PDB file of C-alpha atoms and ligand atoms in Angstrom:
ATOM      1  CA  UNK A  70     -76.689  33.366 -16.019  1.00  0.00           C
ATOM      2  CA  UNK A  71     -77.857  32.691 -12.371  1.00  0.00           C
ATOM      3  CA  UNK A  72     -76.568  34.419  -9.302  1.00  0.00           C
ATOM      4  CA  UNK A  73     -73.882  33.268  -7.163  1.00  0.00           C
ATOM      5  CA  UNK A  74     -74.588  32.736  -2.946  1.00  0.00           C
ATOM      6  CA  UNK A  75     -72.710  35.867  -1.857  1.00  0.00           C
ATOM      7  CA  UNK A  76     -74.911  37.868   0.523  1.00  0.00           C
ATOM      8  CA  UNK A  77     -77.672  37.787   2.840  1.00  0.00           C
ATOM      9  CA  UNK A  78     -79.862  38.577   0.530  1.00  0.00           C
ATOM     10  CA  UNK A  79     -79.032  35.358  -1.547  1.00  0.00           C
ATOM     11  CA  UNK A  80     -79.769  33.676   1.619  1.00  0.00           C
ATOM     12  CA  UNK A  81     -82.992  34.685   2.723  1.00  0.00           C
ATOM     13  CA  UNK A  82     -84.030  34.483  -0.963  1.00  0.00           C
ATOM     14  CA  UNK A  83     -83.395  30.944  -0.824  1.00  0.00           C
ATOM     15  CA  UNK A  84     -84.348  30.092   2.839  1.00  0.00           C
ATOM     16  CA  UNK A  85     -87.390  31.943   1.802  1.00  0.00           C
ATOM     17  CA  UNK A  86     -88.170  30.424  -1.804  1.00  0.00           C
ATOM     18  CA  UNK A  87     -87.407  26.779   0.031  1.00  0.00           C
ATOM     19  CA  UNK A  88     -90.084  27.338   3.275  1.00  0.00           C
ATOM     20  CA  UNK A  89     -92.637  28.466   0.802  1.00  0.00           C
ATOM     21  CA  UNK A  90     -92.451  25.148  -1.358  1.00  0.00           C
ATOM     22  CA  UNK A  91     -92.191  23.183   2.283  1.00  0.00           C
ATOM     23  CA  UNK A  92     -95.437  25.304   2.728  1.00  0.00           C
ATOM     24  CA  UNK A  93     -97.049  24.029  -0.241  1.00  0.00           C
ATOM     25  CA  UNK A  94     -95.945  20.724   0.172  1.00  0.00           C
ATOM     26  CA  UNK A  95     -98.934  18.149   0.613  1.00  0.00           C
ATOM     27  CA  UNK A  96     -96.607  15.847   3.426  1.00  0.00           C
ATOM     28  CA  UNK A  97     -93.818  18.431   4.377  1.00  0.00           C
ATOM     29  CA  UNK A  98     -96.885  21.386   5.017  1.00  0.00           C
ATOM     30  CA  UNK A  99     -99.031  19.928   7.610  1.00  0.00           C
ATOM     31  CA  UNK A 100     -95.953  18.677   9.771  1.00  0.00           C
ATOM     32  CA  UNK A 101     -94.482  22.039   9.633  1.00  0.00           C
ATOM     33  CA  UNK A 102     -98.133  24.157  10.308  1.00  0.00           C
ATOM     34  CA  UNK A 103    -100.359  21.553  11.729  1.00  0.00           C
ATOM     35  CA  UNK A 104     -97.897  19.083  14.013  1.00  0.00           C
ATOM     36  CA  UNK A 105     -94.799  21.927  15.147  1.00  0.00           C
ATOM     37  CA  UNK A 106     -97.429  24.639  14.815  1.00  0.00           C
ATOM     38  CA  UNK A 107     -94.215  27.262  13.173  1.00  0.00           C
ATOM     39  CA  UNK A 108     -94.331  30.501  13.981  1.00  0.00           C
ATOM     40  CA  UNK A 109     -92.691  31.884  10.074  1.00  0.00           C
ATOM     41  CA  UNK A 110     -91.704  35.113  11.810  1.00  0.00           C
ATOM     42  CA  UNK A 111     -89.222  33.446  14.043  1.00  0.00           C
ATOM     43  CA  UNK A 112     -88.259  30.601  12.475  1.00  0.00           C
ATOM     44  CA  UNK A 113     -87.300  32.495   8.865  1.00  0.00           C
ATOM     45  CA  UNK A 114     -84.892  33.970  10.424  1.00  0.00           C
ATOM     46  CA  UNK A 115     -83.324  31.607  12.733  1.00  0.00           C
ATOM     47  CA  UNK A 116     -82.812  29.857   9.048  1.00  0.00           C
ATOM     48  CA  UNK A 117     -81.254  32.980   7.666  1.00  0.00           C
ATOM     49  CA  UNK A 118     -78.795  33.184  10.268  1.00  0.00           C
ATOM     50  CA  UNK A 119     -78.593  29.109  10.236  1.00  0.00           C
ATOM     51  CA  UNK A 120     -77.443  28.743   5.943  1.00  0.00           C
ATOM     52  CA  UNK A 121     -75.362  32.402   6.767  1.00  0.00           C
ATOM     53  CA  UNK A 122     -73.207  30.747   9.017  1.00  0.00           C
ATOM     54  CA  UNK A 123     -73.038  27.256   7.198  1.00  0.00           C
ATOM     55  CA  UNK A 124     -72.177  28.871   3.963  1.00  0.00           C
ATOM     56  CA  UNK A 125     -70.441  32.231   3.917  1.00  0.00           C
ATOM     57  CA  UNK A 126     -68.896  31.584   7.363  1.00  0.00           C
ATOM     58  CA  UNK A 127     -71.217  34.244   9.305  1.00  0.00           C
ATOM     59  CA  UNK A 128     -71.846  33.907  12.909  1.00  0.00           C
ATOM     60  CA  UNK A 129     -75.006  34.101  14.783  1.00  0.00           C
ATOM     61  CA  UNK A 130     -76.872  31.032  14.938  1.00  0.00           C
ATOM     62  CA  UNK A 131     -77.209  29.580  18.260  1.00  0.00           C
ATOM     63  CA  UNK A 132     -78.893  26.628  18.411  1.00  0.00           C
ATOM     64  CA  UNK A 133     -79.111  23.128  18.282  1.00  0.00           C
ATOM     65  CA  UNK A 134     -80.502  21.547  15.106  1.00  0.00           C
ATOM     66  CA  UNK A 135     -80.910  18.269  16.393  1.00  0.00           C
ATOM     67  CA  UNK A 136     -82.838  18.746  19.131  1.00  0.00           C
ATOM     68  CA  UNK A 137     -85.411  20.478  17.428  1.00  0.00           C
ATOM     69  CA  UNK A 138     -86.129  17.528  15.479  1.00  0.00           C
ATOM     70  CA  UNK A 139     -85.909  14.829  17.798  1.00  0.00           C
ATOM     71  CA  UNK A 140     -88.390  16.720  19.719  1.00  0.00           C
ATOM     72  CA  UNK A 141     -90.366  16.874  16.530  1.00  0.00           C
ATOM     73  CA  UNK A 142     -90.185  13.257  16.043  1.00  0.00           C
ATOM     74  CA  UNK A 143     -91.701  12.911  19.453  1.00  0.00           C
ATOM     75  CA  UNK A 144     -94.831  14.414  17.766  1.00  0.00           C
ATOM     76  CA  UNK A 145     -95.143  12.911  14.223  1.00  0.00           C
ATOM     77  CA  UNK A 146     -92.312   9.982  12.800  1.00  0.00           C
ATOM     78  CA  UNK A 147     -90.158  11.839  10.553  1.00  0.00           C
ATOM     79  CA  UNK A 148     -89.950   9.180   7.585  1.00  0.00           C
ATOM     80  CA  UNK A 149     -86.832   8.658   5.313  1.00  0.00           C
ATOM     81  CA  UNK A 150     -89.605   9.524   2.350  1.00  0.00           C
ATOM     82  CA  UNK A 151     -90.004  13.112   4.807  1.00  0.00           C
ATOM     83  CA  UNK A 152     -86.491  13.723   3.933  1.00  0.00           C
ATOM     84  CA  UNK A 153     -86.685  12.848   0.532  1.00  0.00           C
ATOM     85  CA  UNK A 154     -88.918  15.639   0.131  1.00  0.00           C
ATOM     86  CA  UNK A 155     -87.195  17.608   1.877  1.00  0.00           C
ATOM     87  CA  UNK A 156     -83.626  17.182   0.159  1.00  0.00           C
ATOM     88  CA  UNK A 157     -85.415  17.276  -3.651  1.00  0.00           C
ATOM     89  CA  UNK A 158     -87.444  20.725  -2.952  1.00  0.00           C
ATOM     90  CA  UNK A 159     -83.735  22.354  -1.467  1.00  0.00           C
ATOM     91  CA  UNK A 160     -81.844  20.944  -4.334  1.00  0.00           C
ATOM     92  CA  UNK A 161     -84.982  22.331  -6.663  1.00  0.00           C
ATOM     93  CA  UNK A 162     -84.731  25.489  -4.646  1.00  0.00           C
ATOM     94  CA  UNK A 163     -80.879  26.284  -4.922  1.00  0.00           C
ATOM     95  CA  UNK A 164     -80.779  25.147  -8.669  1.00  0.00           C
ATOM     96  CA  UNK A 165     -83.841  27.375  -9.786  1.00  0.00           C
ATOM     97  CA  UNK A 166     -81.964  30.189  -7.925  1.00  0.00           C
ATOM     98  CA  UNK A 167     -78.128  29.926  -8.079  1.00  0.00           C
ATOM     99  CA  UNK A 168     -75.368  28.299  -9.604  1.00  0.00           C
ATOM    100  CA  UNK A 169     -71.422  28.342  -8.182  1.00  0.00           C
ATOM    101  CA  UNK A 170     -69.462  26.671  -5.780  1.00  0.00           C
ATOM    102  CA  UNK A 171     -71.199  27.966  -3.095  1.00  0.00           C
ATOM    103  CA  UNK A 172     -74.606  26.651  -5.044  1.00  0.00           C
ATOM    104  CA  UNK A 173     -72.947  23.362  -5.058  1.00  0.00           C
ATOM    105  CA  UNK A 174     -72.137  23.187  -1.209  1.00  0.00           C
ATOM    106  CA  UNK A 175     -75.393  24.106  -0.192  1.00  0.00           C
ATOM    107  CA  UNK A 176     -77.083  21.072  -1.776  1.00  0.00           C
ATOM    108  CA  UNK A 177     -73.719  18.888  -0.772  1.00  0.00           C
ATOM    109  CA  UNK A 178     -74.412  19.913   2.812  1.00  0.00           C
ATOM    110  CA  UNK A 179     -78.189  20.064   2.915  1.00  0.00           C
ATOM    111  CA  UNK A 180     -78.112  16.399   2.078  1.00  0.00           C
ATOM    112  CA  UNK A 181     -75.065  15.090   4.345  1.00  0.00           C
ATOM    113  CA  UNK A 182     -77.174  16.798   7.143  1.00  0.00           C
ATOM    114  CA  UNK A 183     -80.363  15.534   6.103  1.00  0.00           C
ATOM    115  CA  UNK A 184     -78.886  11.946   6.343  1.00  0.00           C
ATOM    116  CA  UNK A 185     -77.254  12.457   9.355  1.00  0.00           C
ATOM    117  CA  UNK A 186     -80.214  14.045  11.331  1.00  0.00           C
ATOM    118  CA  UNK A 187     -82.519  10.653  10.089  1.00  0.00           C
ATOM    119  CA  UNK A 188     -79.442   8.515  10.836  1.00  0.00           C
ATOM    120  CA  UNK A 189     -79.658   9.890  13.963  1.00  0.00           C
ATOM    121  CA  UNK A 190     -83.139  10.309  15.049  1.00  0.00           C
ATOM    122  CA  UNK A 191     -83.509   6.725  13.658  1.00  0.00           C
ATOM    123  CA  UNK A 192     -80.446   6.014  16.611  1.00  0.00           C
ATOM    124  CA  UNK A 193     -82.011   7.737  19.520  1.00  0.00           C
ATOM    125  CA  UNK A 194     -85.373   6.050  19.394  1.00  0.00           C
ATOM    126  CA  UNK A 195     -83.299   2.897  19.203  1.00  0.00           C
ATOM    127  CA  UNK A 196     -81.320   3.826  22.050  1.00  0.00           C
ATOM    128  CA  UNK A 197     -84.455   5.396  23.648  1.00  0.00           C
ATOM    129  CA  UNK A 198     -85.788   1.536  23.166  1.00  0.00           C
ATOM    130  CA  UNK A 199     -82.987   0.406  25.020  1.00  0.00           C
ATOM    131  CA  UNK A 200     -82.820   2.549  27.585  1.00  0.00           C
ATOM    132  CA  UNK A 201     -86.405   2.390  28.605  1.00  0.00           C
ATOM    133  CA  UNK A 202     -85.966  -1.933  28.054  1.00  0.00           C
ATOM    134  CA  UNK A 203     -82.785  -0.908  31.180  1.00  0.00           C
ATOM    135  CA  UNK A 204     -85.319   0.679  33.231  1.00  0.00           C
ATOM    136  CA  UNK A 205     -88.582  -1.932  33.305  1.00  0.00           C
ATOM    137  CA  UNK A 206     -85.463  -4.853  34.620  1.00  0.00           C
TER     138      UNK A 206
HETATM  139  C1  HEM B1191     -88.265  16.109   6.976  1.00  0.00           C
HETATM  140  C2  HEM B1191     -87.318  16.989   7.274  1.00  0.00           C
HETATM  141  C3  HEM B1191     -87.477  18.148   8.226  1.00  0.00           C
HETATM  142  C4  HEM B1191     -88.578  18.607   8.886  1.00  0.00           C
HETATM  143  C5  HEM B1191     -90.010  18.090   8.850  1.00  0.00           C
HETATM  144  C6  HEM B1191     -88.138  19.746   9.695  1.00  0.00           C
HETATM  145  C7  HEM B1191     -88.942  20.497  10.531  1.00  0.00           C
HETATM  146  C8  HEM B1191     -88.507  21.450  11.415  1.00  0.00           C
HETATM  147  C9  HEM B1191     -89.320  22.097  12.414  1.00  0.00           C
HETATM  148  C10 HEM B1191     -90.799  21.848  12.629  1.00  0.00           C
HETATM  149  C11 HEM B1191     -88.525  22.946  13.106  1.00  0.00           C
HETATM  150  C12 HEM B1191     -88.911  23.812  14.315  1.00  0.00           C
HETATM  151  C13 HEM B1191     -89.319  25.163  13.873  1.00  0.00           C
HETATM  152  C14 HEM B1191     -89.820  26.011  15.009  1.00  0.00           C
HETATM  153  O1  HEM B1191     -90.570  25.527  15.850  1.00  0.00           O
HETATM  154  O2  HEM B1191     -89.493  27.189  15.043  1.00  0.00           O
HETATM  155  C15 HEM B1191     -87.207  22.872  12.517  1.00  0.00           C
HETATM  156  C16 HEM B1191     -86.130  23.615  12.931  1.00  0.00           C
HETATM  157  C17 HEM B1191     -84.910  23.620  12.299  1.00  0.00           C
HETATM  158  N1  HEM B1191     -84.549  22.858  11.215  1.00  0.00           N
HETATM  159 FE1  HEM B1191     -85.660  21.415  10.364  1.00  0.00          FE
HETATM  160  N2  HEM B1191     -86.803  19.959   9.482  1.00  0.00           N
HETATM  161  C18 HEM B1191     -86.355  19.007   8.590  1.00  0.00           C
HETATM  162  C19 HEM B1191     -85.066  18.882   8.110  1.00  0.00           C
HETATM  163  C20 HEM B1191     -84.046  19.762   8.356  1.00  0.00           C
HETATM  164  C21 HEM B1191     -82.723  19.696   7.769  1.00  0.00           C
HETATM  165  C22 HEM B1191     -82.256  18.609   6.799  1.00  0.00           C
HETATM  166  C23 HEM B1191     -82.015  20.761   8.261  1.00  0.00           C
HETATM  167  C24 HEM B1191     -80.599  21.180   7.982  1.00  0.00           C
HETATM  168  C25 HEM B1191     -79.998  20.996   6.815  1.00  0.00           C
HETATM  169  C26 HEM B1191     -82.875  21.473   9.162  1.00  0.00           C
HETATM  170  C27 HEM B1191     -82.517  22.595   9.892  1.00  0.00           C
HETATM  171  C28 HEM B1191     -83.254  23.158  10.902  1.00  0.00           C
HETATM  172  C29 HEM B1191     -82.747  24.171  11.813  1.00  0.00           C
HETATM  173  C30 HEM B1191     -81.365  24.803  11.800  1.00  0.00           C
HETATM  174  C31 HEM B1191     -83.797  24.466  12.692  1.00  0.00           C
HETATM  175  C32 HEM B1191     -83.771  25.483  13.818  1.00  0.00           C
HETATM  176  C33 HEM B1191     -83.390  24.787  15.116  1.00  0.00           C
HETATM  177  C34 HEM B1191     -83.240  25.819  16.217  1.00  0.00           C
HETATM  178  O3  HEM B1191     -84.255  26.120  16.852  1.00  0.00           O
HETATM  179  O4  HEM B1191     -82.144  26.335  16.379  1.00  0.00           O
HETATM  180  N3  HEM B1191     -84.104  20.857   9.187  1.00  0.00           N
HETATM  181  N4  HEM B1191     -87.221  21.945  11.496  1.00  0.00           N
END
């Protein structure tokens, strides 16, 4: 029987066991080392403390998600087929791992924020579009 997501420990196992197949990853690796240039020391555990306080309620991540990634997508398109990866290896990475409710809200709301941050990067550079369209008037 697999573990349930109870502790930190589950967490950075999994935050830990995902980044290294997003490492590995032939699209997802390059964008991460090459394009953002990640420093894994600081952004491991700004993930930690990220999937803590999404999923067992613990506070200490300040930040805005978002951001990061439309700043990203500055740099290098992020594709819907990105986020296809992206969603498959954390589904891969929770189910090789874990099993529970808690399992089962991970994946629920890795993907509902997966959609929403393309939904909405895809929205900004069309309101970007717009806004710059205001400006040349
Ligand atoms: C193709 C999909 C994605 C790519 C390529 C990507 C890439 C990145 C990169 C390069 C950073 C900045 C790391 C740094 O400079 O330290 C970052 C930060 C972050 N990502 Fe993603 N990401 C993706 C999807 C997601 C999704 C779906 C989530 C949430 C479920 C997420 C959550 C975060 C969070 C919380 C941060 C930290 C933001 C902060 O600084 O507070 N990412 N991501």
């Amino acid at each position: 029987m697999k573990n349930k997501i109870e502790t930190m420990d589950d967490i950075k196992l999994l935050v830990d066991t995902f980044y290294e197949k997003v490492g590995a990853d032939k699209i997802l690796g390059p964008i991460f080392n090459d394009i953002a240039h990640v420093n894994w020391d600081n952004h491991l555990p700004v993930m930690y403390k990220f999937w803590a306080s999404t999923l067992l309620g613990e506070m200490g991540y300040k930040g805005n998600p978002m951001d990061a990634h439309f700043k990203l997508n500055e740099k290098q398109k992020l594709l819907d087929t990105d986020f296809n990866i992206w969603k498959q290896l954390f589904i891969e990475t929770v189910d090789e791992l874990f099993e529970g409710e808690i399992a089962d809200t991970a994946k629920r709301r890795a993907v509902s924020i997966a959609d929403l941050m393309f939904f909405k990067i895809q929205n900004y550079e069309q309101s970007a579009g717009i806004n710059i369209g205001k400006i040349r008037k």
